[in-house]
PDB file of C-alpha atoms in Angstrom:
ATOM      1  CA  MET A   1     -80.139-109.920 141.448  1.00 40.00           C
ATOM      2  CA  THR A   2     -77.580-112.362 140.061  1.00 46.00           C
ATOM      3  CA  ALA A   3     -78.728-114.357 137.140  1.00 48.00           C
ATOM      4  CA  THR A   4     -78.827-118.098 137.338  1.00 50.00           C
ATOM      5  CA  PRO A   5     -77.349-120.004 134.297  1.00 53.00           C
ATOM      6  CA  GLY A   6     -80.371-121.186 132.335  1.00 48.00           C
ATOM      7  CA  ALA A   7     -82.807-118.570 133.445  1.00 51.00           C
ATOM      8  CA  HIS A   8     -84.015-116.054 130.897  1.00 50.00           C
ATOM      9  CA  THR A   9     -83.098-112.517 131.621  1.00 58.00           C
ATOM     10  CA  VAL A  10     -84.099-109.208 130.053  1.00 77.00           C
ATOM     11  CA  MET A  11     -81.530-106.509 129.232  1.00 91.00           C
ATOM     12  CA  ASP A  12     -80.889-104.612 132.407  1.00 95.00           C
ATOM     13  CA  LEU A  13     -79.852-101.183 131.104  1.00 95.00           C
ATOM     14  CA  ALA A  14     -78.334-100.240 134.624  1.00 96.00           C
ATOM     15  CA  LYS A  15     -76.029-103.113 134.484  1.00 96.00           C
ATOM     16  CA  GLN A  16     -75.253-102.491 130.794  1.00 96.00           C
ATOM     17  CA  THR A  17     -74.305 -98.931 131.651  1.00 96.00           C
ATOM     18  CA  ALA A  18     -72.275-100.071 134.783  1.00 97.00           C
ATOM     19  CA  LEU A  19     -70.392-102.741 132.888  1.00 97.00           C
ATOM     20  CA  ILE A  20     -69.539-100.265 129.861  1.00 97.00           C
ATOM     21  CA  ASP A  21     -68.441 -97.594 132.315  1.00 97.00           C
ATOM     22  CA  HIS A  22     -66.166-100.181 134.157  1.00 97.00           C
ATOM     23  CA  VAL A  23     -64.690-101.332 130.862  1.00 98.00           C
ATOM     24  CA  ARG A  24     -64.106 -97.785 129.517  1.00 97.00           C
ATOM     25  CA  ARG A  25     -62.317 -96.853 133.008  1.00 97.00           C
ATOM     26  CA  ARG A  26     -60.109 -99.881 132.615  1.00 97.00           C
ATOM     27  CA  GLY A  27     -59.111 -98.953 129.018  1.00 97.00           C
ATOM     28  CA  GLY A  28     -61.611-100.933 126.985  1.00 97.00           C
ATOM     29  CA  ALA A  29     -61.659 -98.508 124.172  1.00 96.00           C
ATOM     30  CA  SER A  30     -58.363 -99.517 123.055  1.00 97.00           C
ATOM     31  CA  SER A  31     -57.710-102.704 124.936  1.00 97.00           C
ATOM     32  CA  GLN A  32     -59.107-106.100 125.694  1.00 97.00           C
ATOM     33  CA  VAL A  33     -60.605-106.195 129.299  1.00 98.00           C
ATOM     34  CA  ALA A  34     -61.341-109.257 131.244  1.00 98.00           C
ATOM     35  CA  VAL A  35     -64.532-109.321 133.321  1.00 98.00           C
ATOM     36  CA  THR A  36     -66.113-111.783 135.727  1.00 98.00           C
ATOM     37  CA  LEU A  37     -68.908-114.125 134.435  1.00 98.00           C
ATOM     38  CA  GLU A  38     -71.274-112.070 136.759  1.00 98.00           C
ATOM     39  CA  GLN A  39     -70.308-108.780 135.178  1.00 97.00           C
ATOM     40  CA  PHE A  40     -70.893-110.122 131.789  1.00 98.00           C
ATOM     41  CA  PHE A  41     -73.931-112.326 132.060  1.00 97.00           C
ATOM     42  CA  ASP A  42     -76.093-110.609 134.734  1.00 96.00           C
ATOM     43  CA  GLY A  43     -78.724-108.596 133.100  1.00 95.00           C
ATOM     44  CA  ASN A  44     -77.673-109.453 129.649  1.00 96.00           C
ATOM     45  CA  ASP A  45     -79.997-110.646 126.969  1.00 93.00           C
ATOM     46  CA  CYS A  46     -77.960-109.848 123.865  1.00 94.00           C
ATOM     47  CA  GLU A  47     -77.881-113.279 122.234  1.00 93.00           C
ATOM     48  CA  TRP A  48     -75.039-112.136 119.837  1.00 92.00           C
ATOM     49  CA  CYS A  49     -72.573-110.752 122.318  1.00 95.00           C
ATOM     50  CA  ILE A  50     -70.626-114.036 122.591  1.00 96.00           C
ATOM     51  CA  ALA A  51     -70.181-116.976 120.504  1.00 91.00           C
ATOM     52  CA  PRO A  52     -72.316-115.334 117.626  1.00 83.00           C
ATOM     53  CA  ASN A  53     -71.820-118.211 115.263  1.00 86.00           C
ATOM     54  CA  ARG A  54     -73.164-120.839 117.661  1.00 90.00           C
ATOM     55  CA  PRO A  55     -76.130-122.971 116.478  1.00 91.00           C
ATOM     56  CA  GLU A  56     -79.242-120.831 116.417  1.00 88.00           C
ATOM     57  CA  ASP A  57     -81.103-123.187 118.883  1.00 92.00           C
ATOM     58  CA  MET A  58     -78.406-122.633 121.519  1.00 94.00           C
ATOM     59  CA  PRO A  59     -79.329-119.726 123.827  1.00 95.00           C
ATOM     60  CA  LEU A  60     -76.980-117.337 125.588  1.00 95.00           C
ATOM     61  CA  GLU A  61     -77.921-119.219 128.850  1.00 96.00           C
ATOM     62  CA  THR A  62     -76.117-122.353 127.541  1.00 97.00           C
ATOM     63  CA  VAL A  63     -72.786-120.470 127.154  1.00 97.00           C
ATOM     64  CA  HIS A  64     -73.313-118.986 130.626  1.00 98.00           C
ATOM     65  CA  ARG A  65     -74.063-122.425 132.215  1.00 98.00           C
ATOM     66  CA  VAL A  66     -71.017-124.013 130.394  1.00 98.00           C
ATOM     67  CA  LEU A  67     -68.514-121.329 131.598  1.00 98.00           C
ATOM     68  CA  ALA A  68     -70.067-121.215 135.017  1.00 98.00           C
ATOM     69  CA  ASP A  69     -69.767-125.092 135.254  1.00 98.00           C
ATOM     70  CA  LEU A  70     -66.224-124.870 133.972  1.00 98.00           C
ATOM     71  CA  ARG A  71     -65.346-122.298 136.744  1.00 98.00           C
ATOM     72  CA  ASP A  72     -66.704-124.672 139.267  1.00 98.00           C
ATOM     73  CA  HIS A  73     -64.420-127.507 138.258  1.00 98.00           C
ATOM     74  CA  PRO A  74     -61.857-128.449 140.919  1.00 98.00           C
ATOM     75  CA  GLU A  75     -58.951-127.889 138.527  1.00 98.00           C
ATOM     76  CA  VAL A  76     -60.082-124.549 137.416  1.00 98.00           C
ATOM     77  CA  HIS A  77     -58.953-121.454 139.336  1.00 98.00           C
ATOM     78  CA  ASP A  78     -60.903-118.995 137.469  1.00 98.00           C
ATOM     79  CA  VAL A  79     -62.695-118.138 134.226  1.00 98.00           C
ATOM     80  CA  ARG A  80     -63.123-114.645 132.961  1.00 98.00           C
ATOM     81  CA  VAL A  81     -64.822-113.334 129.765  1.00 98.00           C
ATOM     82  CA  GLU A  82     -62.391-111.587 127.413  1.00 97.00           C
ATOM     83  CA  LEU A  83     -64.244-108.652 125.877  1.00 97.00           C
ATOM     84  CA  ASP A  84     -63.076-107.232 122.552  1.00 96.00           C
ATOM     85  CA  VAL A  85     -62.207-103.427 122.215  1.00 97.00           C
ATOM     86  CA  LEU A  86     -65.556-101.589 122.867  1.00 96.00           C
ATOM     87  CA  GLU A  87     -67.157-101.227 119.507  1.00 92.00           C
ATOM     88  CA  PHE A  88     -69.563 -98.201 120.048  1.00 92.00           C
ATOM     89  CA  ALA A  89     -69.155 -94.708 121.508  1.00 89.00           C
ATOM     90  CA  GLU A  90     -72.558 -95.090 122.842  1.00 90.00           C
ATOM     91  CA  PHE A  91     -74.141 -98.628 123.264  1.00 92.00           C
ATOM     92  CA  PRO A  92     -77.706 -99.120 121.882  1.00 91.00           C
ATOM     93  CA  ASP A  93     -80.275-100.477 124.508  1.00 89.00           C
ATOM     94  CA  ASP A  94     -80.184-103.804 122.776  1.00 89.00           C
ATOM     95  CA  GLU A  95     -76.317-104.223 122.588  1.00 93.00           C
ATOM     96  CA  TRP A  96     -73.741-105.574 125.070  1.00 96.00           C
ATOM     97  CA  PRO A  97     -70.056-105.442 124.777  1.00 97.00           C
ATOM     98  CA  PHE A  98     -68.819-108.237 122.500  1.00 96.00           C
ATOM     99  CA  ALA A  99     -66.629-111.020 123.628  1.00 96.00           C
ATOM    100  CA  SER A 100     -64.996-113.511 121.318  1.00 90.00           C
ATOM    101  CA  GLY A 101     -63.358-115.582 124.046  1.00 96.00           C
ATOM    102  CA  ALA A 102     -62.865-116.549 127.840  1.00 97.00           C
ATOM    103  CA  ALA A 103     -59.626-116.713 129.855  1.00 98.00           C
ATOM    104  CA  VAL A 104     -59.370-120.077 131.869  1.00 98.00           C
ATOM    105  CA  ILE A 105     -56.915-120.415 134.536  1.00 98.00           C
ATOM    106  CA  THR A 106     -56.497-124.155 135.159  1.00 98.00           C
ATOM    107  CA  THR A 107     -54.158-127.080 135.593  1.00 98.00           C
ATOM    108  CA  LEU A 108     -56.073-128.765 132.693  1.00 98.00           C
ATOM    109  CA  ALA A 109     -54.785-129.247 129.325  1.00 98.00           C
ATOM    110  CA  PRO A 110     -56.449-127.358 126.528  1.00 98.00           C
ATOM    111  CA  ALA A 111     -57.930-130.555 125.112  1.00 98.00           C
ATOM    112  CA  GLU A 112     -59.500-131.217 128.504  1.00 98.00           C
ATOM    113  CA  VAL A 113     -60.989-127.702 128.577  1.00 98.00           C
ATOM    114  CA  ASP A 114     -62.307-128.313 124.992  1.00 98.00           C
ATOM    115  CA  VAL A 115     -64.166-131.320 126.298  1.00 98.00           C
ATOM    116  CA  LEU A 116     -65.843-129.355 129.078  1.00 98.00           C
ATOM    117  CA  THR A 117     -66.784-126.415 126.879  1.00 98.00           C
ATOM    118  CA  ALA A 118     -67.965-128.476 123.977  1.00 96.00           C
ATOM    119  CA  ALA A 119     -71.706-127.948 124.771  1.00 96.00           C
ATOM    120  CA  ALA A 120     -71.183-124.271 124.037  1.00 96.00           C
ATOM    121  CA  ASP A 121     -69.755-125.068 120.562  1.00 95.00           C
ATOM    122  CA  THR A 122     -66.376-123.567 121.178  1.00 95.00           C
ATOM    123  CA  GLN A 123     -63.336-123.718 118.781  1.00 94.00           C
ATOM    124  CA  PRO A 124     -60.113-125.655 119.859  1.00 95.00           C
ATOM    125  CA  SER A 125     -58.665-123.911 122.847  1.00 96.00           C
ATOM    126  CA  GLY A 126     -55.427-121.899 122.748  1.00 94.00           C
ATOM    127  CA  GLY A 127     -52.553-122.466 125.045  1.00 95.00           C
ATOM    128  CA  PRO A 128     -51.346-123.192 127.617  1.00 97.00           C
ATOM    129  CA  ALA A 129     -49.600-120.033 128.370  1.00 97.00           C
ATOM    130  CA  ALA A 130     -48.003-118.678 131.390  1.00 96.00           C
ATOM    131  CA  GLY A 131     -50.420-115.729 131.471  1.00 93.00           C
ATOM    132  CA  ALA A 132     -52.569-113.376 129.466  1.00 94.00           C
ATOM    133  CA  GLU A 133     -50.420-110.137 129.638  1.00 93.00           C
ATOM    134  CA  TRP A 134     -52.279-108.363 126.914  1.00 93.00           C
ATOM    135  CA  LEU A 135     -55.506-108.695 128.762  1.00 96.00           C
ATOM    136  CA  VAL A 136     -56.422-105.849 131.198  1.00 97.00           C
ATOM    137  CA  ASP A 137     -57.560-107.423 134.459  1.00 97.00           C
ATOM    138  CA  ALA A 138     -56.480-110.689 133.480  1.00 95.00           C
ATOM    139  CA  PRO A 139     -56.954-113.176 136.250  1.00 94.00           C
ATOM    140  CA  ALA A 140     -54.029-114.225 138.349  1.00 93.00           C
ATOM    141  CA  VAL A 141     -52.116-117.343 137.571  1.00 97.00           C
ATOM    142  CA  PRO A 142     -51.260-119.428 140.749  1.00 97.00           C
ATOM    143  CA  ASP A 143     -48.150-121.549 140.898  1.00 97.00           C
ATOM    144  CA  GLY A 144     -49.037-124.785 138.946  1.00 97.00           C
ATOM    145  CA  HIS A 145     -51.633-123.223 136.751  1.00 98.00           C
ATOM    146  CA  HIS A 146     -51.682-121.678 133.276  1.00 98.00           C
ATOM    147  CA  TYR A 147     -53.997-119.850 130.860  1.00 98.00           C
ATOM    148  CA  VAL A 148     -55.988-121.554 128.379  1.00 98.00           C
ATOM    149  CA  GLY A 149     -58.015-119.385 125.865  1.00 97.00           C
ATOM    150  CA  VAL A 150     -61.523-120.574 124.913  1.00 97.00           C
ATOM    151  CA  TRP A 151     -62.923-118.910 121.938  1.00 95.00           C
ATOM    152  CA  TRP A 152     -65.628-118.895 119.292  1.00 92.00           C
ATOM    153  CA  ASP A 153     -65.392-117.826 115.669  1.00 81.00           C
TER     154      ASP A 153
END
């Protein structure tokens, strides 16, 4: 079942385990790994897993919706969640891998991305850059596109 942005979900432990196993196989114990919006948000109800300093009245679903809408923008090629290095050897049932940002592959300028992500209380975007070489499974950057880093503090 794919979560719809804006629909409340309950932690799906099978999806949590599948995500963590995938990230570990990709080197997530020592490197940042990029995952799709579906991998990150489907089955995830951990409010503090991304944008932990956002306003208390802004639910996780808002962040999901903003990133999904951004990915659907005609000048955006892809949006991936940038996971931090895995923080636990064994994840508790109420924890999801933490992400402090998202990789946006686009033709838009960082300031334009900021406007499109303002509803998720993002910080000013980083970039543009030719790519995100430090990021395992970083999205491909087609000709004419660049990386913009969206992040939260």
